[in-house]
Amino acid sequence: MAKAPPKLLTRRYEAHRLLSWMARMQIRYAAWKDARAVDKAQRKFRKRSGGHQ
């Protein structure tokens, strides 16, 4: 996240858990997008090279 959340939110346990869960989801989504881009690039390379590596 670009900016730290306000202290008012992070003092409450439930709010802290929600924010940390959302941060984890952001990281997982970014990793999924990266992995998907790699898979697409590999498929494109295989298709272009006729299936031979």
Coordinates of N, CA and C in Angstrom, one line a residue:
M1 N 0.8 -1.2 0.0 CA 0.0 0.0 0.0 C 0.9 1.2 0.0
A2 N 0.5 2.3 -0.6 CA 1.3 3.5 -0.8 C 1.5 4.2 0.5
K3 N 0.4 4.3 1.3 CA 0.5 5.1 2.5 C 0.0 4.2 3.7
A4 N 0.6 4.4 4.9 CA 0.2 3.7 6.0 C -1.2 4.0 6.4
P5 N -2.0 3.0 6.8 CA -3.4 3.4 7.2 C -3.4 4.2 8.5
P6 N -4.5 4.9 8.8 CA -4.5 5.7 10.0 C -4.5 4.9 11.2
K7 N -3.9 5.4 12.3 CA -3.8 4.7 13.5 C -5.1 4.3 14.1
L8 N -6.1 5.2 13.9 CA -7.4 4.9 14.4 C -7.9 3.5 13.9
L9 N -7.6 3.2 12.7 CA -8.1 1.9 12.1 C -7.2 0.7 12.7
T10 N -5.9 0.9 12.8 CA -5.1 -0.2 13.1 C -5.1 -0.5 14.6
R11 N -5.6 0.4 15.4 CA -5.7 0.1 16.9 C -6.8 -1.0 17.1
R12 N -7.8 -1.0 16.3 CA -8.9 -2.0 16.5 C -8.5 -3.3 15.9
Y13 N -8.6 -4.4 16.7 CA -8.1 -5.7 16.2 C -8.8 -6.1 14.9
E14 N -10.1 -6.0 14.9 CA -10.8 -6.5 13.7 C -10.4 -5.7 12.4
A15 N -10.3 -4.4 12.6 CA -9.9 -3.5 11.5 C -8.5 -3.8 11.0
H16 N -7.6 -4.1 12.0 CA -6.2 -4.5 11.7 C -6.2 -5.8 10.9
R17 N -7.0 -6.7 11.3 CA -7.0 -8.0 10.6 C -7.6 -7.8 9.2
L18 N -8.6 -7.0 9.0 CA -9.1 -6.7 7.7 C -8.1 -6.1 6.8
L19 N -7.4 -5.1 7.3 CA -6.4 -4.4 6.5 C -5.3 -5.3 6.1
S20 N -4.8 -6.1 7.0 CA -3.7 -7.0 6.7 C -4.2 -8.1 5.7
W21 N -5.4 -8.6 5.8 CA -5.9 -9.5 4.9 C -6.0 -8.9 3.5
M22 N -6.5 -7.7 3.4 CA -6.5 -7.0 2.1 C -5.1 -6.8 1.5
A23 N -4.1 -6.5 2.3 CA -2.8 -6.4 1.8 C -2.3 -7.7 1.3
R24 N -2.6 -8.8 2.0 CA -2.2 -10.1 1.5 C -2.8 -10.4 0.2
M25 N -4.1 -10.1 0.1 CA -4.8 -10.3 -1.2 C -4.2 -9.5 -2.3
Q26 N -3.8 -8.3 -2.1 CA -3.1 -7.5 -3.1 C -1.8 -8.2 -3.6
I27 N -1.1 -8.7 -2.6 CA 0.2 -9.4 -3.0 C -0.1 -10.6 -3.8
R28 N -1.1 -11.4 -3.3 CA -1.4 -12.7 -4.1 C -1.9 -12.4 -5.5
Y29 N -2.7 -11.3 -5.6 CA -3.2 -10.9 -6.9 C -2.1 -10.5 -7.8
A30 N -1.1 -9.7 -7.3 CA 0.0 -9.3 -8.1 C 0.8 -10.5 -8.6
A31 N 1.0 -11.5 -7.7 CA 1.8 -12.7 -8.0 C 1.0 -13.5 -9.0
W32 N -0.3 -13.6 -8.9 CA -1.1 -14.3 -9.9 C -1.0 -13.7 -11.3
K33 N -1.0 -12.3 -11.3 CA -0.9 -11.7 -12.6 C 0.5 -11.9 -13.2
D34 N 1.5 -11.9 -12.4 CA 2.9 -12.1 -12.9 C 3.0 -13.5 -13.5
A35 N 2.5 -14.5 -12.7 CA 2.5 -15.9 -13.2 C 1.7 -16.1 -14.5
R36 N 0.6 -15.4 -14.5 CA -0.2 -15.5 -15.7 C 0.5 -15.0 -17.0
A37 N 1.2 -13.8 -16.8 CA 1.9 -13.2 -17.9 C 3.0 -14.1 -18.4
V38 N 3.7 -14.8 -17.4 CA 4.8 -15.7 -17.8 C 4.2 -16.9 -18.6
D39 N 3.1 -17.5 -18.1 CA 2.4 -18.6 -18.8 C 2.0 -18.2 -20.2
K40 N 1.5 -17.0 -20.4 CA 1.0 -16.6 -21.7 C 2.2 -16.4 -22.6
A41 N 3.3 -15.8 -22.1 CA 4.5 -15.7 -22.9 C 5.1 -17.0 -23.3
Q42 N 5.1 -18.0 -22.4 CA 5.6 -19.3 -22.8 C 4.8 -20.0 -23.8
R43 N 3.5 -19.9 -23.7 CA 2.6 -20.4 -24.7 C 2.8 -19.8 -26.0
K44 N 2.9 -18.5 -26.0 CA 3.2 -17.8 -27.3 C 4.5 -18.2 -27.9
F45 N 5.5 -18.4 -27.1 CA 6.8 -18.8 -27.6 C 6.7 -20.2 -28.2
R46 N 6.0 -21.1 -27.5 CA 5.9 -22.5 -28.0 C 5.1 -22.6 -29.3
K47 N 4.0 -21.7 -29.4 CA 3.2 -21.7 -30.6 C 4.0 -21.2 -31.7
R48 N 4.8 -20.2 -31.5 CA 5.6 -19.6 -32.6 C 6.7 -20.5 -33.0
S49 N 7.3 -21.3 -32.1 CA 8.4 -22.1 -32.4 C 8.0 -23.5 -32.9
G50 N 6.7 -23.7 -33.1 CA 6.2 -25.0 -33.6 C 6.2 -26.1 -32.5
G51 N 6.2 -25.7 -31.3 CA 6.1 -26.7 -30.2 C 7.4 -27.3 -29.8
H52 N 8.5 -26.9 -30.4 CA 9.8 -27.3 -30.0 C 10.5 -26.3 -29.1
Q53 N 11.2 -26.7 -28.1 CA 11.9 -25.8 -27.2 C 13.3 -25.7 -27.5

